[in-house]
Coordinates of C-alpha atoms in Angstrom, one line a residue:
M1 CA 10.5 -59.8 48.0
R2 CA 12.2 -58.8 44.7
S3 CA 9.4 -60.6 42.8
A4 CA 6.7 -58.7 44.8
L5 CA 8.4 -55.4 44.1
L6 CA 8.6 -56.1 40.4
R7 CA 5.0 -57.0 40.3
G8 CA 4.1 -53.8 42.2
R9 CA 6.1 -51.7 39.7
T10 CA 4.4 -53.5 36.8
V11 CA 1.0 -52.7 38.1
A12 CA 2.0 -49.1 38.7
V13 CA 3.2 -48.7 35.2
A14 CA 0.3 -50.7 33.6
V15 CA -2.4 -48.6 35.2
P16 CA -1.4 -45.3 33.5
A17 CA -0.7 -47.1 30.3
L18 CA -4.2 -48.6 30.3
A19 CA -5.6 -45.2 31.0
L20 CA -3.8 -43.8 28.1
L21 CA -4.9 -46.6 25.8
A22 CA -8.5 -46.2 26.9
A23 CA -8.3 -42.5 26.1
A24 CA -6.8 -43.3 22.7
V25 CA -9.5 -45.8 21.7
A26 CA -12.5 -44.0 23.3
P27 CA -14.9 -42.8 20.6
P28 CA -14.8 -39.0 20.1
A29 CA -17.7 -37.0 21.5
L30 CA -17.5 -34.2 18.9
A31 CA -20.1 -35.8 16.6
A32 CA -22.6 -36.0 19.4
D33 CA -22.0 -32.4 20.4
A34 CA -22.3 -31.0 16.8
P35 CA -25.3 -28.8 16.3
A36 CA -28.1 -30.0 14.0
G37 CA -27.5 -27.0 11.8
S38 CA -25.0 -24.2 11.4
A39 CA -24.0 -21.5 9.0
Y40 CA -21.7 -18.5 8.5
G41 CA -21.4 -15.8 6.0
A42 CA -17.7 -15.8 5.2
S43 CA -14.2 -16.9 6.3
A44 CA -10.7 -16.4 5.0
S45 CA -7.4 -18.0 6.0
V46 CA -4.6 -17.0 3.5
S47 CA -1.0 -16.0 3.2
L48 CA -0.6 -13.4 0.4
L49 CA 2.6 -12.8 -1.5
P50 CA 4.2 -9.3 -1.6
G51 CA 2.5 -7.0 -4.0
V52 CA -1.0 -8.5 -3.9
L53 CA -2.6 -6.2 -1.3
G54 CA 0.4 -4.2 -0.4
D55 CA 4.2 -4.0 -0.7
K56 CA 4.7 -6.7 2.0
G57 CA 3.3 -10.2 2.2
I58 CA 0.6 -10.7 4.8
T59 CA -1.2 -13.5 6.6
V60 CA -4.9 -13.2 7.3
D61 CA -7.2 -15.5 9.3
T62 CA -10.6 -14.0 9.9
G63 CA -12.4 -16.9 11.5
K64 CA -16.1 -17.3 10.8
I65 CA -17.9 -14.1 10.0
A66 CA -21.6 -13.9 11.2
P67 CA -21.8 -17.5 12.5
S68 CA -25.1 -19.0 13.7
S69 CA -26.2 -22.4 15.0
T70 CA -29.3 -24.3 16.0
E71 CA -27.8 -24.2 19.5
G72 CA -27.6 -20.4 19.4
P73 CA -27.4 -17.8 18.3
E74 CA -29.8 -18.8 15.6
S75 CA -29.1 -15.8 13.5
A76 CA -26.3 -13.3 13.0
Q77 CA -25.6 -10.3 10.8
V78 CA -22.7 -7.9 10.1
V79 CA -22.9 -4.8 8.0
N80 CA -20.2 -3.0 5.9
V81 CA -17.7 -5.8 6.3
P82 CA -14.1 -5.5 5.0
L83 CA -12.5 -8.9 5.4
K84 CA -8.9 -7.6 5.7
G85 CA -9.1 -6.3 2.2
L86 CA -9.7 -9.7 0.7
V87 CA -13.5 -9.4 0.5
T88 CA -15.9 -6.5 1.1
A89 CA -19.7 -6.7 1.6
K90 CA -22.6 -4.5 2.5
V91 CA -24.3 -7.2 4.5
I92 CA -23.2 -10.7 5.7
S93 CA -25.8 -12.8 7.5
S94 CA -26.7 -16.3 8.4
S95 CA -29.4 -18.3 10.3
A96 CA -29.8 -21.9 11.5
K97 CA -33.1 -23.1 12.9
Q98 CA -34.6 -26.4 13.9
D99 CA -38.3 -27.2 14.5
G100 CA -38.3 -28.7 17.9
S101 CA -35.5 -30.9 19.3
N102 CA -35.6 -33.5 16.5
G103 CA -37.5 -31.7 13.8
P104 CA -36.5 -30.4 10.4
V105 CA -33.4 -28.1 10.1
D106 CA -33.0 -25.1 7.8
A107 CA -29.6 -23.3 7.6
K108 CA -28.7 -20.5 5.3
A109 CA -26.1 -17.8 4.7
S110 CA -25.9 -14.8 2.4
I111 CA -23.7 -12.0 1.3
V112 CA -25.1 -8.9 -0.3
D113 CA -23.1 -6.5 -2.5
A114 CA -19.9 -8.4 -2.3
A115 CA -16.5 -7.6 -3.9
L116 CA -13.3 -9.6 -4.1
P117 CA -10.4 -7.1 -4.5
V118 CA -7.9 -10.0 -3.8
L119 CA -8.8 -11.5 -7.2
A120 CA -8.5 -8.2 -9.1
P121 CA -4.9 -8.9 -10.4
L122 CA -6.2 -12.1 -12.1
A123 CA -9.6 -11.0 -13.1
G124 CA -8.5 -7.7 -14.7
S125 CA -10.9 -5.8 -12.4
T126 CA -12.5 -6.3 -9.0
P127 CA -15.0 -9.2 -9.1
K128 CA -18.4 -8.2 -7.7
A129 CA -21.7 -9.8 -6.9
R130 CA -25.2 -8.6 -5.9
V131 CA -25.9 -11.8 -3.9
I132 CA -24.0 -14.9 -2.9
S133 CA -26.0 -17.3 -0.8
S134 CA -26.4 -21.0 0.2
E135 CA -29.0 -23.0 2.0
C136 CA -29.4 -26.6 3.3
K137 CA -32.5 -28.3 4.6
S138 CA -32.7 -31.6 6.6
T139 CA -35.7 -33.8 7.2
P140 CA -36.2 -37.5 7.8
D141 CA -36.4 -37.8 4.0
G142 CA -32.8 -36.6 3.7
I143 CA -30.7 -33.5 3.2
T144 CA -30.9 -31.1 0.3
A145 CA -28.8 -28.1 -0.6
S146 CA -28.6 -25.2 -3.1
S147 CA -26.7 -22.0 -3.9
E148 CA -27.5 -18.7 -5.6
L149 CA -24.9 -16.5 -7.3
A150 CA -26.5 -13.3 -8.7
G151 CA -24.4 -10.9 -10.8
L152 CA -21.0 -12.4 -10.1
D153 CA -18.5 -11.5 -12.8
L154 CA -15.0 -13.2 -12.4
G155 CA -13.6 -11.4 -15.5
K156 CA -10.6 -13.1 -17.0
I157 CA -10.7 -15.9 -14.5
G158 CA -13.7 -17.5 -16.4
K159 CA -17.4 -17.7 -16.6
L160 CA -19.5 -19.4 -14.0
P161 CA -20.9 -22.7 -15.1
V162 CA -24.7 -22.8 -15.4
S163 CA -25.3 -26.3 -14.2
T164 CA -27.4 -28.2 -11.7
K165 CA -24.4 -30.3 -10.6
P166 CA -22.5 -29.4 -7.3
N167 CA -18.8 -28.8 -7.2
Q168 CA -18.3 -27.1 -10.5
K169 CA -14.7 -25.7 -10.9
L170 CA -12.9 -23.1 -12.8
G171 CA -9.7 -21.1 -12.4
I172 CA -6.0 -20.9 -13.4
D173 CA -3.8 -24.0 -13.1
G174 CA -1.3 -23.7 -10.2
V175 CA -2.6 -20.3 -9.2
L176 CA -6.3 -20.3 -8.4
Q177 CA -9.3 -22.6 -8.2
V178 CA -12.9 -21.5 -7.7
I179 CA -15.5 -24.1 -6.6
V180 CA -19.1 -23.1 -7.3
N181 CA -21.9 -24.7 -5.2
E182 CA -19.4 -26.8 -3.3
Q183 CA -21.1 -29.7 -1.4
I184 CA -19.2 -31.8 1.1
K185 CA -20.7 -35.0 2.6
H186 CA -19.2 -35.8 6.0
S187 CA -18.7 -39.2 7.6
D188 CA -21.5 -38.6 10.1
G189 CA -24.0 -38.0 7.4
S190 CA -24.1 -34.2 7.6
L191 CA -23.8 -32.0 4.5
T192 CA -22.0 -28.7 4.0
V193 CA -22.8 -26.4 1.1
N194 CA -20.4 -23.5 0.2
A195 CA -21.8 -21.1 -2.4
L196 CA -18.3 -20.1 -3.4
H197 CA -14.9 -21.5 -2.3
V198 CA -11.8 -19.7 -3.5
K199 CA -8.5 -21.6 -3.3
L200 CA -5.2 -19.8 -3.7
L201 CA -2.8 -22.5 -4.7
G202 CA 0.5 -20.7 -4.2
G203 CA 3.4 -22.2 -6.0
A204 CA 5.9 -20.5 -8.3
A205 CA 3.5 -20.0 -11.2
T206 CA 3.4 -16.6 -12.8
G207 CA 0.7 -14.4 -11.3
A208 CA 0.5 -16.5 -8.1
L209 CA -1.4 -14.6 -5.3
G210 CA -0.5 -16.7 -2.4
K211 CA -1.9 -19.7 -0.6
G212 CA -5.1 -20.4 1.4
D213 CA -8.9 -20.5 1.3
I214 CA -11.8 -18.0 1.2
V215 CA -15.3 -19.4 1.7
L216 CA -18.4 -17.4 1.0
A217 CA -21.8 -18.3 2.3
S218 CA -21.6 -21.7 4.1
A219 CA -24.4 -23.8 5.6
T220 CA -24.2 -27.2 7.2
C221 CA -27.1 -29.6 8.1
A222 CA -27.0 -32.8 10.0
K223 CA -29.2 -35.8 9.5
V224 CA -32.4 -35.8 11.7
A225 CA -34.2 -38.7 13.2
G226 CA -37.7 -39.9 12.3
N227 CA -39.4 -41.8 9.6
P228 CA -39.6 -40.5 6.0
T229 CA -42.8 -38.6 5.4
T230 CA -42.9 -39.0 1.6
P231 CA -45.1 -42.0 0.7
P232 CA -44.0 -44.3 -2.2
T233 CA -45.5 -43.2 -5.5
T234 CA -45.6 -44.6 -9.0
P235 CA -43.5 -42.8 -11.5
P236 CA -45.4 -40.0 -13.1
T237 CA -46.1 -40.0 -16.8
T238 CA -43.8 -37.8 -18.7
Q239 CA -45.5 -34.8 -20.2
P240 CA -44.0 -32.8 -23.0
S241 CA -42.8 -29.4 -21.8
K242 CA -44.5 -26.3 -23.0
P243 CA -42.5 -23.8 -25.1
G244 CA -40.4 -21.7 -22.8
T245 CA -40.9 -23.9 -19.7
P246 CA -37.5 -24.5 -17.9
P247 CA -36.6 -28.1 -17.0
A248 CA -37.2 -29.3 -13.5
E249 CA -34.4 -28.6 -11.1
G250 CA -32.5 -31.5 -9.6
P251 CA -30.8 -32.0 -6.3
G252 CA -28.1 -29.6 -5.4
Q253 CA -28.8 -27.0 -8.1
V254 CA -27.1 -23.7 -8.3
T255 CA -29.0 -20.7 -9.6
V256 CA -26.7 -18.4 -11.6
V257 CA -28.0 -15.0 -12.6
P258 CA -25.7 -13.4 -15.2
V259 CA -24.3 -9.9 -14.8
G260 CA -26.7 -7.3 -16.2
A261 CA -29.8 -9.5 -15.7
P262 CA -32.8 -8.0 -13.8
E263 CA -32.8 -8.3 -10.0
T264 CA -34.4 -11.6 -8.8
G265 CA -35.2 -10.8 -5.2
D266 CA -33.9 -9.7 -1.9
G267 CA -31.1 -12.2 -1.6
T268 CA -33.1 -15.2 -0.6
L269 CA -32.7 -18.3 -2.7
A270 CA -34.7 -18.1 -5.9
A271 CA -35.5 -21.8 -5.9
V272 CA -35.6 -24.6 -3.3
T273 CA -34.0 -27.9 -4.2
A274 CA -36.5 -30.5 -5.4
R275 CA -36.7 -33.5 -3.2

């Protein structure tokens, strides 16, 4: 009888344990539920030290401003946005669309007439920009991404790098890091491009503002199914460039328009990444 009771108790304990083990090893469903494309205009999650935007230290978490998704809503827009005093903008918008259920994906985000008063103590004046935008496109041939920064002046923080490479960085050691055209490849094959990622590094360094992240113009595209549409070709013969002809733009380029340059458009990307 004692043996039978012990066996019964063992089974009773083993069943919940197996259920917990199955739940622990079961593959997550998040990847399958992720949209093919998504975007948002801005987000901020920071803790500021006293004296940065007021006499007292404050914590700000805005969530995603003007979010969109291929699963809906496909577009979003907010006007005259003050992100808790960290960033101001005339218009923040985004869109994410897919052609059919398995077709190409296009996601983009933009900020028009932006200012970053939170960086004024380091920059010497309030950094401003006419346009900050990003875009990603996904087809069976792969995912491409690009960013545009028009008229952004970071003052004493440093000059924006004019480069085709993603993830260009500048800033102040221990205080601030600014990542331009940040591109993040995820384990599921999707790609996120952030036109501008501001990292407050905190610490005890002189001039520290606080700790946290501000992301401006973010777009994410997932891989799409299907066969590549680009046929194999033989390498083209290199032709000498004509005087004044800019070089071809490579994958992941960032278009930087200096302060004081003529307007380049209405905020849409000036160039699409070459495939």
